[in-house]
Short mmCIF file of C-alpha atoms in Angstrom, two decimals:
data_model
loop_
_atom_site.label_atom_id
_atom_site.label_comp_id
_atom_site.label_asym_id
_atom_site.label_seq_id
_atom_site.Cartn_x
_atom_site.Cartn_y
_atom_site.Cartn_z
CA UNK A 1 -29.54 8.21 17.04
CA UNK A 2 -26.20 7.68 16.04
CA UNK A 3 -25.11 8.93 12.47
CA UNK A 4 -23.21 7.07 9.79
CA UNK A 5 -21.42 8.88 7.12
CA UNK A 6 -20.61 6.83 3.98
CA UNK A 7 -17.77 8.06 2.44
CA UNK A 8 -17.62 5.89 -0.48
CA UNK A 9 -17.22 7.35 -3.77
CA UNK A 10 -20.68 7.49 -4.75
CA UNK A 11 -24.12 6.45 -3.10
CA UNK A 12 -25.11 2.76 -3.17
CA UNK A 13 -21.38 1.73 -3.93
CA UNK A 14 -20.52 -2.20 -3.05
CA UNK A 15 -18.96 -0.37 -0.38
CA UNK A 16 -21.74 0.30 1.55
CA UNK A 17 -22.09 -3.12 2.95
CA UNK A 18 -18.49 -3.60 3.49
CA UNK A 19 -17.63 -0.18 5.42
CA UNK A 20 -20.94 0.73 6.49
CA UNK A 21 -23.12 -1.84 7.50
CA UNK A 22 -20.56 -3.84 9.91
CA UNK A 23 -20.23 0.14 11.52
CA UNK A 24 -24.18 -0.21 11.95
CA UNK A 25 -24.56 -3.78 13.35
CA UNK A 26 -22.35 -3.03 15.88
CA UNK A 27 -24.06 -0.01 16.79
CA UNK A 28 -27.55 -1.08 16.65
CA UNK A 29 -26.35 -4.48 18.86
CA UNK A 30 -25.36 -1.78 21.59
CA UNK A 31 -28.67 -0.37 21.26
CA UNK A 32 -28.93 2.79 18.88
CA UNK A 33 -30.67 3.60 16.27
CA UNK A 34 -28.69 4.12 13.24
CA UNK A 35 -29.24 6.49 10.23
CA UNK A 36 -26.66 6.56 7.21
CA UNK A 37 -26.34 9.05 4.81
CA UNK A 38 -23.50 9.53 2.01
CA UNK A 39 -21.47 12.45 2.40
CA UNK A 40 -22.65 14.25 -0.33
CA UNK A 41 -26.18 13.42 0.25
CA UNK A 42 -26.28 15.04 3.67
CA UNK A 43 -27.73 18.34 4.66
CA UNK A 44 -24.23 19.86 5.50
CA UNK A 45 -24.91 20.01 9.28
CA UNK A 46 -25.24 17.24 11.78
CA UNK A 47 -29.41 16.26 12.52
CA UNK A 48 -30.79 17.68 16.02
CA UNK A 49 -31.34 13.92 17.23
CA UNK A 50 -27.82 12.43 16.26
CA UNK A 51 -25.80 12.11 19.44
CA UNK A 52 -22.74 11.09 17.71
CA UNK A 53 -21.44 10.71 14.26
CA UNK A 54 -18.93 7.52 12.92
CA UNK A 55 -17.13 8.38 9.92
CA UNK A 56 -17.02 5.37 7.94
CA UNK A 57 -14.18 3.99 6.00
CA UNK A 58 -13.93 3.05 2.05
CA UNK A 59 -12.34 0.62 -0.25
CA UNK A 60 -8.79 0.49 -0.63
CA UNK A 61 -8.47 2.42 -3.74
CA UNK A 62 -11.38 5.41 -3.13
CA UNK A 63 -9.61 8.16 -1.83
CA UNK A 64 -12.47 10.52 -3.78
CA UNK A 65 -13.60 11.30 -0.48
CA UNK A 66 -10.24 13.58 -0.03
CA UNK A 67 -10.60 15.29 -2.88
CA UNK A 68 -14.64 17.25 -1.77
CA UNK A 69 -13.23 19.11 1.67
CA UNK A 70 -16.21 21.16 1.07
CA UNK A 71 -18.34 18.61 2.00
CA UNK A 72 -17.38 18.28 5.85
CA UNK A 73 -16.81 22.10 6.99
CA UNK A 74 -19.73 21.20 9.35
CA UNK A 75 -17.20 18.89 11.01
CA UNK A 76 -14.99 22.14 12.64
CA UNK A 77 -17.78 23.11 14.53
CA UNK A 78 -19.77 19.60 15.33
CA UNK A 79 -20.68 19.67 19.06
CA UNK A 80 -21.74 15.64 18.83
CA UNK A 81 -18.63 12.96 19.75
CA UNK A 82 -17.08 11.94 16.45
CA UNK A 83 -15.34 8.65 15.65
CA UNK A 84 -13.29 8.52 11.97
CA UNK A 85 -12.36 5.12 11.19
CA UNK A 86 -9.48 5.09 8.35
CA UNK A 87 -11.15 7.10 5.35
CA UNK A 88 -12.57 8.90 8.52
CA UNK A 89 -9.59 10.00 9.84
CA UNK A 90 -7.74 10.56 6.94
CA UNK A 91 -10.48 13.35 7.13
CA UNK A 92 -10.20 14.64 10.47
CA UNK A 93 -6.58 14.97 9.96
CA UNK A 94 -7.01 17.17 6.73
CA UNK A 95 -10.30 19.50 8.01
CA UNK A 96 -8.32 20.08 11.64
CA UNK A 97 -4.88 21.43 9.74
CA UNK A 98 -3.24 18.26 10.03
CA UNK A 99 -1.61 16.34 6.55
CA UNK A 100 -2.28 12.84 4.97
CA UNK A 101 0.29 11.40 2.86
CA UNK A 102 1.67 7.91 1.58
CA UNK A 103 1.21 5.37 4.58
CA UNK A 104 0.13 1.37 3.42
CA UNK A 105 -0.71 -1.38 6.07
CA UNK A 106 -2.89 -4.02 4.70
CA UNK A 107 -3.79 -6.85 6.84
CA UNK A 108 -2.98 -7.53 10.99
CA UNK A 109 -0.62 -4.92 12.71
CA UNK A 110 -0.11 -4.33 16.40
CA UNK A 111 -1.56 -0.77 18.03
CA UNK A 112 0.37 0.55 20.13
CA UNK A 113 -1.23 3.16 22.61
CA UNK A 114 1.02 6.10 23.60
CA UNK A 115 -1.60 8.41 25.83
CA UNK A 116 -3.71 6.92 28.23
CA UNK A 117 -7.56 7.90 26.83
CA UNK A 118 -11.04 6.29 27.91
CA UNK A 119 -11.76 5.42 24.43
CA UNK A 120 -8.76 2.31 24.62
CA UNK A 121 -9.70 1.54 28.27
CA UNK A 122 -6.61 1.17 30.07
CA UNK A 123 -5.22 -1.06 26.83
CA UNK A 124 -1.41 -0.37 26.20
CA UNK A 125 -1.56 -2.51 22.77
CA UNK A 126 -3.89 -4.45 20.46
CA UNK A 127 -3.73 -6.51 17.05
CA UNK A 128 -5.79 -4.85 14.79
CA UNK A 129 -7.15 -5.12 10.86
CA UNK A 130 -5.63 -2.20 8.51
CA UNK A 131 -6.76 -1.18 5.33
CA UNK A 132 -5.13 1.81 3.81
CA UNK A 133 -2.83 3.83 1.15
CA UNK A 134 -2.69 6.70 3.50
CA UNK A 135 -1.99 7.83 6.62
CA UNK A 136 -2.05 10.65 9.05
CA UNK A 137 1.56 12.23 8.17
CA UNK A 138 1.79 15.35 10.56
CA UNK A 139 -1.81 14.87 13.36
CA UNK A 140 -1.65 18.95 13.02
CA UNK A 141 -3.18 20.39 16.54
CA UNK A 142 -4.68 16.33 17.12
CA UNK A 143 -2.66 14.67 19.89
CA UNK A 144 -1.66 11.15 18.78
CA UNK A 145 -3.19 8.93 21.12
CA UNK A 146 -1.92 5.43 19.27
CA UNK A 147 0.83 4.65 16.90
CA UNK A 148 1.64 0.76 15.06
CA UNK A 149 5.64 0.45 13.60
CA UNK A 150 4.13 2.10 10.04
CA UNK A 151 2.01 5.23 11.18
CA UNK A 152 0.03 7.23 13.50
CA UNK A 153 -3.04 4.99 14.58
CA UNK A 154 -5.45 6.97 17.04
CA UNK A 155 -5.76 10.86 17.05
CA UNK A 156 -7.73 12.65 19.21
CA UNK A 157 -8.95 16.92 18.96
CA UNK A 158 -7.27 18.75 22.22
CA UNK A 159 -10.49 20.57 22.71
CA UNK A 160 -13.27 18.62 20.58
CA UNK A 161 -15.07 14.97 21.46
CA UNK A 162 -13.35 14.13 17.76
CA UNK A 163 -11.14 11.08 17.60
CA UNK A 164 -9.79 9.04 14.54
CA UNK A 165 -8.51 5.82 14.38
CA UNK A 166 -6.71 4.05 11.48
CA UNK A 167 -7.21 0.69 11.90
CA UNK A 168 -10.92 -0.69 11.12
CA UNK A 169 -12.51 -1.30 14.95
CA UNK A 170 -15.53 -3.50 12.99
CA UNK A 171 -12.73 -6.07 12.14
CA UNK A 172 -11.94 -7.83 15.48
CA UNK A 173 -11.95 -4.09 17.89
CA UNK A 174 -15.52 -3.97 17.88
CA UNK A 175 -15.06 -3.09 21.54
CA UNK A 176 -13.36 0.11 20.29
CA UNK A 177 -16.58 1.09 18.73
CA UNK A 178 -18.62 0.04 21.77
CA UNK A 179 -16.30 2.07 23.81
CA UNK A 180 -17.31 4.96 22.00
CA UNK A 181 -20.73 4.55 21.76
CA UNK A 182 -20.58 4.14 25.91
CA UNK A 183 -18.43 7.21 26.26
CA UNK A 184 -20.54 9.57 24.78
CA UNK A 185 -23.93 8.31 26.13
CA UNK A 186 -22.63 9.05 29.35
CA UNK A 187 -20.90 12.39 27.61
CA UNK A 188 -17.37 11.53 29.23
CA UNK A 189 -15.91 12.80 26.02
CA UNK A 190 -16.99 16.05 25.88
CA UNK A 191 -14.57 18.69 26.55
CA UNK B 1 -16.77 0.21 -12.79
CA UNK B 2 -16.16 -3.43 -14.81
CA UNK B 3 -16.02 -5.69 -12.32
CA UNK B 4 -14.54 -9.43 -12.36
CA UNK B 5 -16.16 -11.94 -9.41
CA UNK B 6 -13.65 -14.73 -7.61
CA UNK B 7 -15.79 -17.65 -7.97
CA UNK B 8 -15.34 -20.71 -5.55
CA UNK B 9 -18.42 -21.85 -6.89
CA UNK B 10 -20.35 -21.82 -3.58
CA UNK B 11 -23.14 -19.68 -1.81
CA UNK B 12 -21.18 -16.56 -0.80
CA UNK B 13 -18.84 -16.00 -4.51
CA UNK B 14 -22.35 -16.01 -6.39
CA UNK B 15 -23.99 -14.13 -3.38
CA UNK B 16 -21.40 -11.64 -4.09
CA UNK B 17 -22.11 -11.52 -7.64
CA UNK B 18 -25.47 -11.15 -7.51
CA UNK B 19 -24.87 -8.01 -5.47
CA UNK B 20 -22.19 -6.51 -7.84
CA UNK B 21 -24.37 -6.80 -10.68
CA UNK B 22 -27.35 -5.14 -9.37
CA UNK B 23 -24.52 -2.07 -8.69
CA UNK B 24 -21.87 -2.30 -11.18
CA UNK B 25 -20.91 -4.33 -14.61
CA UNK B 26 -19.89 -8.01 -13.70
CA UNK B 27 -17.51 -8.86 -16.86
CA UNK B 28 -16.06 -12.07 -15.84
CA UNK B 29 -15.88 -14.85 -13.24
CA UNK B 30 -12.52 -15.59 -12.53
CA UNK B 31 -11.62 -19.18 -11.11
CA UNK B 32 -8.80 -20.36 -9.37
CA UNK B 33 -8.63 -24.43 -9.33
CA UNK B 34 -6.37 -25.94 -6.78
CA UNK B 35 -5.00 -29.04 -7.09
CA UNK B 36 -4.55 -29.69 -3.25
CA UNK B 37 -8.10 -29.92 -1.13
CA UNK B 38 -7.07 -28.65 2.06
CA UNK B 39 -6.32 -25.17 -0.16
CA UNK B 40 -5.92 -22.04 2.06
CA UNK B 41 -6.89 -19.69 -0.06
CA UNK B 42 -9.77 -21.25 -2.34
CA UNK B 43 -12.66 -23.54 -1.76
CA UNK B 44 -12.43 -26.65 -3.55
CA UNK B 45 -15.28 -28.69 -4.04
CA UNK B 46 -16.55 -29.09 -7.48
CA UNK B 47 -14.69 -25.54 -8.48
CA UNK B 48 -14.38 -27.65 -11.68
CA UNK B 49 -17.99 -26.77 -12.39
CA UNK B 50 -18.08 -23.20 -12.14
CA UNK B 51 -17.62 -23.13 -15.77
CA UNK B 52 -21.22 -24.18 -16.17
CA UNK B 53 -22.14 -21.36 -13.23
CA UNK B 54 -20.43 -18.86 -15.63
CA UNK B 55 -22.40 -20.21 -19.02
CA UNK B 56 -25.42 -20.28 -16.48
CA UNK B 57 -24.97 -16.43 -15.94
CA UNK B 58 -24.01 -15.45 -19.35
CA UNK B 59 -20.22 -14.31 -18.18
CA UNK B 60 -16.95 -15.39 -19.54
CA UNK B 61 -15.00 -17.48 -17.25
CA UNK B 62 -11.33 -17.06 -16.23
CA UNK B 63 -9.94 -20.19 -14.86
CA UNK B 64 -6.50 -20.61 -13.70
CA UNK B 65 -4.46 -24.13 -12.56
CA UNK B 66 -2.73 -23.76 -9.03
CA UNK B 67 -1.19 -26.46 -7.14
CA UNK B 68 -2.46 -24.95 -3.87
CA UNK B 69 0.31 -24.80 -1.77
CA UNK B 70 0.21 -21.77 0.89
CA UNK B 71 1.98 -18.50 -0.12
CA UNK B 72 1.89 -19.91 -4.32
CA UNK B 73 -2.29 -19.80 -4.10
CA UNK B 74 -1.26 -15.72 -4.35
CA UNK B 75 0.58 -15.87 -7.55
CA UNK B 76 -1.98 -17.98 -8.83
CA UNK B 77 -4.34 -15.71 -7.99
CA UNK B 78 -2.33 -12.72 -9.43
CA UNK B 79 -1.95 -14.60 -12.33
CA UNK B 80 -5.43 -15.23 -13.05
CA UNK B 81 -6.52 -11.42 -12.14
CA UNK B 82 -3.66 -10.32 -14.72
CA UNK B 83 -5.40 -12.46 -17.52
CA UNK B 84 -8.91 -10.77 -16.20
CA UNK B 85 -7.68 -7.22 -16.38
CA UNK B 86 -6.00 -8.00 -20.00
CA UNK B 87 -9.18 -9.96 -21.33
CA UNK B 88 -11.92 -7.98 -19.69
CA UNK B 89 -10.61 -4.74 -18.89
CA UNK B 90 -11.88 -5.42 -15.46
CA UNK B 91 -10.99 -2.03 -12.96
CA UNK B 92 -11.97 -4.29 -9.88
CA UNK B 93 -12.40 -7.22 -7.97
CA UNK B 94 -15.62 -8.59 -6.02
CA UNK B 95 -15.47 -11.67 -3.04
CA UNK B 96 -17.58 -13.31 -1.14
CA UNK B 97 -15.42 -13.46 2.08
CA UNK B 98 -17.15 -13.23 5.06
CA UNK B 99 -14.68 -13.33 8.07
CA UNK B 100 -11.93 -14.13 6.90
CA UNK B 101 -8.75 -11.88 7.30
CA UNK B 102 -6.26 -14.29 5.90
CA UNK B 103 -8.34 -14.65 2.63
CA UNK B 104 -8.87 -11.37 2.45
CA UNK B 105 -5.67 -9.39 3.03
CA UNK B 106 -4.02 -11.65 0.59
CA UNK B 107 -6.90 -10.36 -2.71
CA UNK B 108 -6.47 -6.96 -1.41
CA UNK B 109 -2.64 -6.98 -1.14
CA UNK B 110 -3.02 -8.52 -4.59
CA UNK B 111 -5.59 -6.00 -6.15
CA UNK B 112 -3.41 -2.96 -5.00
CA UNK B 113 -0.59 -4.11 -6.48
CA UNK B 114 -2.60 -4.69 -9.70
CA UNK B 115 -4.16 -1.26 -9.66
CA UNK B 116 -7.39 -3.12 -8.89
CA UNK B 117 -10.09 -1.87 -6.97
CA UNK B 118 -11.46 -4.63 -3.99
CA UNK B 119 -15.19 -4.87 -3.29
CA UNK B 120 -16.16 -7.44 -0.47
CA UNK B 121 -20.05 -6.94 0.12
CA UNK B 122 -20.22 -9.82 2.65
CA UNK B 123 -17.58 -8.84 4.68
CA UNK B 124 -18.70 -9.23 8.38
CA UNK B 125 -22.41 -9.36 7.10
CA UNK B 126 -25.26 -10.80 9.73
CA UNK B 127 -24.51 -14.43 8.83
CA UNK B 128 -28.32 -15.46 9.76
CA UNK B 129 -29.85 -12.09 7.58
CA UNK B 130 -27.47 -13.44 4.78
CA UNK B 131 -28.56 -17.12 4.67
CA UNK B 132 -32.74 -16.18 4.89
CA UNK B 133 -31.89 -13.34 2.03
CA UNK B 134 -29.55 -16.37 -0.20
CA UNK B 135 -32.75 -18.45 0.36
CA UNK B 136 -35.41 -15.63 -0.55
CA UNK B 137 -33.65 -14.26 -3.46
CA UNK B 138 -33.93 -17.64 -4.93
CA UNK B 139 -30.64 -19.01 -4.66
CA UNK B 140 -30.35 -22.80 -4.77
CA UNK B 141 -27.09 -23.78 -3.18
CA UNK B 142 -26.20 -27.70 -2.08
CA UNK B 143 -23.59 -29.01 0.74
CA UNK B 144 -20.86 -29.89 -1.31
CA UNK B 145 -18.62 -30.86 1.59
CA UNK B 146 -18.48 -31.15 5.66
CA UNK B 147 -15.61 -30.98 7.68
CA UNK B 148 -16.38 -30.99 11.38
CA UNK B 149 -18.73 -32.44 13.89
CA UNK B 150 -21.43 -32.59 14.24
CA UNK B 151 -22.15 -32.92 10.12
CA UNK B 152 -23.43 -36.27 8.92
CA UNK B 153 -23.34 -37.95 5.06
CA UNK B 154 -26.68 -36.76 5.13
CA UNK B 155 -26.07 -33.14 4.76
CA UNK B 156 -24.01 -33.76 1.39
CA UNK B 157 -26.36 -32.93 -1.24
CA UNK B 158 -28.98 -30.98 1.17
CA UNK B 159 -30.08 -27.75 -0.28
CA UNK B 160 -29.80 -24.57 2.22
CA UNK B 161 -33.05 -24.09 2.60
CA UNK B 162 -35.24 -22.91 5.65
CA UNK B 163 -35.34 -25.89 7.02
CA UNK B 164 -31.46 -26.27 6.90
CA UNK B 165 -31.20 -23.01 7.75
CA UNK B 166 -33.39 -24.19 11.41
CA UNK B 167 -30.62 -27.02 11.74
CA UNK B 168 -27.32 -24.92 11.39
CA UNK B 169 -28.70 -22.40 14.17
CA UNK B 170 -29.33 -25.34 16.23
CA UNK B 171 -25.29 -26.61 15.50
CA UNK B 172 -24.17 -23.15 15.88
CA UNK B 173 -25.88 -22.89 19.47
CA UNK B 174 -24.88 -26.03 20.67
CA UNK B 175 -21.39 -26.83 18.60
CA UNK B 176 -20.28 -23.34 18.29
CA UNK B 177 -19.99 -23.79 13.98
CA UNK B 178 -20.41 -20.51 12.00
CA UNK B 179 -23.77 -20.65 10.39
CA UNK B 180 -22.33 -19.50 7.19
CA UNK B 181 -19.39 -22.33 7.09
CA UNK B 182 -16.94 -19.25 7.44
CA UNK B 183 -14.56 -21.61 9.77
CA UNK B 184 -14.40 -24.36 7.20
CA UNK B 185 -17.22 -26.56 8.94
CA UNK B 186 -19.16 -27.01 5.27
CA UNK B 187 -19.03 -25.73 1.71
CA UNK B 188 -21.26 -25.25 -0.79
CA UNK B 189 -21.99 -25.23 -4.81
CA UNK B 190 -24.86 -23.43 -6.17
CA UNK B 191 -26.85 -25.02 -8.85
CA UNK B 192 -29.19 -21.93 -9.68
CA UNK B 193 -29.17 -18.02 -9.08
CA UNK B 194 -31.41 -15.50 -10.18
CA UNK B 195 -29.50 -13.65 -12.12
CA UNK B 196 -28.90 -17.15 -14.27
CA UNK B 197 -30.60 -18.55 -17.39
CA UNK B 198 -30.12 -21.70 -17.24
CA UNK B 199 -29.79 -24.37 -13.76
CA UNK B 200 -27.74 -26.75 -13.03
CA UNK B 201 -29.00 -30.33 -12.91
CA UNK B 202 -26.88 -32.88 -11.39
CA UNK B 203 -26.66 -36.18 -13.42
CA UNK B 204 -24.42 -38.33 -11.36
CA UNK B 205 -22.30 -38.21 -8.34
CA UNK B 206 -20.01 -39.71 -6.15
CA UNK B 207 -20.03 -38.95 -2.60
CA UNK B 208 -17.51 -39.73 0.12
CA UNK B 209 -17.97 -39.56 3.96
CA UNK B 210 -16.04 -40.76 6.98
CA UNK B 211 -15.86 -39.57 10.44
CA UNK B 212 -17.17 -36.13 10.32
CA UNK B 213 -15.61 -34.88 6.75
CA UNK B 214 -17.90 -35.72 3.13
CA UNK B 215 -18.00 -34.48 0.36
CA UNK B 216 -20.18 -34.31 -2.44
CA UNK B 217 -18.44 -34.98 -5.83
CA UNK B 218 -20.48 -33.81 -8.90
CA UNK B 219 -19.13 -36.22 -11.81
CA UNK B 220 -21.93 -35.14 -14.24
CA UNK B 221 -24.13 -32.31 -14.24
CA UNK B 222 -25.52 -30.27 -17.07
CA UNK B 223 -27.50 -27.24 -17.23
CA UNK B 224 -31.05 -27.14 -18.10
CA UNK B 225 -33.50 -24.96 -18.75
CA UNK B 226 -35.37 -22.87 -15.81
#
């Protein structure tokens, strides 16, 4: 089972269907089953049978999520791959030391990979769909794995299966989520 | 959160709403007529009548005036979100778009710039779960308008319902069409909704149709009792 973790700013927001669901069609299409929870419905610790969590993004404007740290101190010690997508990173960044400030893209910008990692395989760029306020300011101990002309756009933990991406994969990278899903079936991301 | 809903007028804007109001306060529709038919931004046919959609549902309707030319449609739409925030007090903004990421960078670029919150419950939605959910939920939405093969005049006017539902699968298997009209291959105009009091009835119309592209012109419709 692969876990989804809504980060909207409240449960049953009309952002569940726009930041969730498209997560959870693409992951049920490559053949898991899904369970969602809202971040501050969960039980603080990731479920026995989840074999990776996704980190789901949010509307433009909720940043809320940023604001209840507290919430996620399971993430320093999750042994399960982890995929942030925007919100999601924005996350990663702060738990692992790293610092989110003022970063917009809205819209189509080109990713441009810097370190050669499975989860892009063997891509050097990509047009992808941004939707964010903030950004990844200083990755902390996370190696940048992708940057666009505006910000950092793919981190990856040195030691941890834990990668973030800025850029929404569900929007036209759906491969990126696929990818992810593949690599840590077969547990190629696991340090 | 107050909410105001961009209303084309067809299937997915009232879709939309219907969603938003089950989870927040809808306090307006908000309308944006363009004067040009090939519009990027905004779906044209009949958007004249969404006024009687909003007395339908009980909402106050924002309607603004745009010529429809390519990067104006944005001002016109930041106009009429301006007069929705002022009127309303709305703190956000709900769509229907689908798959579209030219229609919808442009209302988000819009709605952060307007201190607007952006809701688009749609977005990349399981076209075929959407239409048998539009059709359960009671939802009574007509062609309004083809545009592309393999559409004849005898689609204008058709209601989406299980049956049509059967026939766009077929198209979409065999002409490669979205089912939901997301490339442009059809719109729509609802004519009742369960969240409204009243339904439309159409009274007269006037449709067109030549090679491939109709539409369904609605010259007199009222609303009637359900």
């Amino acid at each position: 089972m692969i876990l989804l973790v809504d980060l909207c700013y409240r449960e049953g927001s009309l952002g569940y269907e726009e930041f969730v669901l498209p997560v959870a069609r693409i992951v049920e299409k490559a053949g898991h089953a899904v369970r969602a929870v809202h971040y501050r419905a969960g039980p603080g610790t990731v479920p026995d049978d989840a074999v990776a969590v996704i980190l789901c993004g949010t509307p433009l404007a909720d940043t809320t999520f940023l604001s209840g740290l507290e919430n996620f101190s399971w993430l320093a010690d999750v042994r399960v791959p982890v995929l942030g997508v925007c919100a999601g990173m924005e996350l990663i960044c702060r738990v692992f030391g790293g610092t989110v400030g003022p970063g917009e893209e809205i819209g189509m910008t080109e990713v441009t990979v810097l370190a050669p990692d499975p989860l892009f395989a063997g891509r050097e760029s990509f047009p992808a769909y941004e939707l964010h306020t903030l950004a990844c300011t200083d990755p902390g101990p996370l190696r940048v794995l992708a940057v666009s002309d505006q910000c950092i756009q793919a981190v990856r933990h040195p030691d941890k299966p834990v990668y973030g991406v800025m850029f929404h994969p569900e929007v036209r990278n759906e491969w990126v989520v696929e990818r992810f899903l593949s690599l840590a079936g077969e547990k190629r991301i696991n340090p | 959160m107050k909410l105001g809903v961009l209303c084309s007028g067809g299937k997915d804007s009232l879709y939309a709403c219907g969603c938003a109001m089950e989870r927040e306060e809808v306090a307006c529709l908000i309308t944006v007529r363009p004067a040009n038919e090939e519009s990027y931004l905004f779906h044209t046919p009949n958007v004249s009548l969404v006024a009687l959609q909003a007395e339908a549902a009980g909402l106050p309707l924002v309607a603004v005036d745009s010529p429809g030319e390519k990067e104006e449609e944005v001002s016109d739409l930041r106009q009429a979100l301006i007069i929705a925030r002022e009127r309303h007090r709305i703190e956000g903004v709900v769509t229907g778009a689908v798959l579209s990421v030219y229609q919808a960078t442009r209302v988000q670029r819009v709605c952060h710039e307007l201190g607007l919150w952006c809701f688009n419950p749609l977005w990349h939605t399981d076209q075929e779960a959407y239409l048998r959910s539009l059709i359960r939920r009671g939802y009574v939405a007509i062609i309004a308008g083809v545009f592309s093969a393999p559409f004849d005049a005898s689609w204008l006017g058709r209601r989406i319902d299980e049956a049509a539902l059967a026939n766009l699968k077929a198209y979409a298997e065999r002409h490669r069409i979205t089912l939901t009209g997301e490339g442009g291959e059809y719109e729509t105009f609802v004519l009742d909704a369960p969240f409204f009091t009243k339904r439309i009835a159409i009274e007269e119309t006037c449709p067109e149709y030549r090679n491939y592209r109709g539409m369904y012109r609605i010259t007199r419709a009222r609303l009637v009792e359900k």
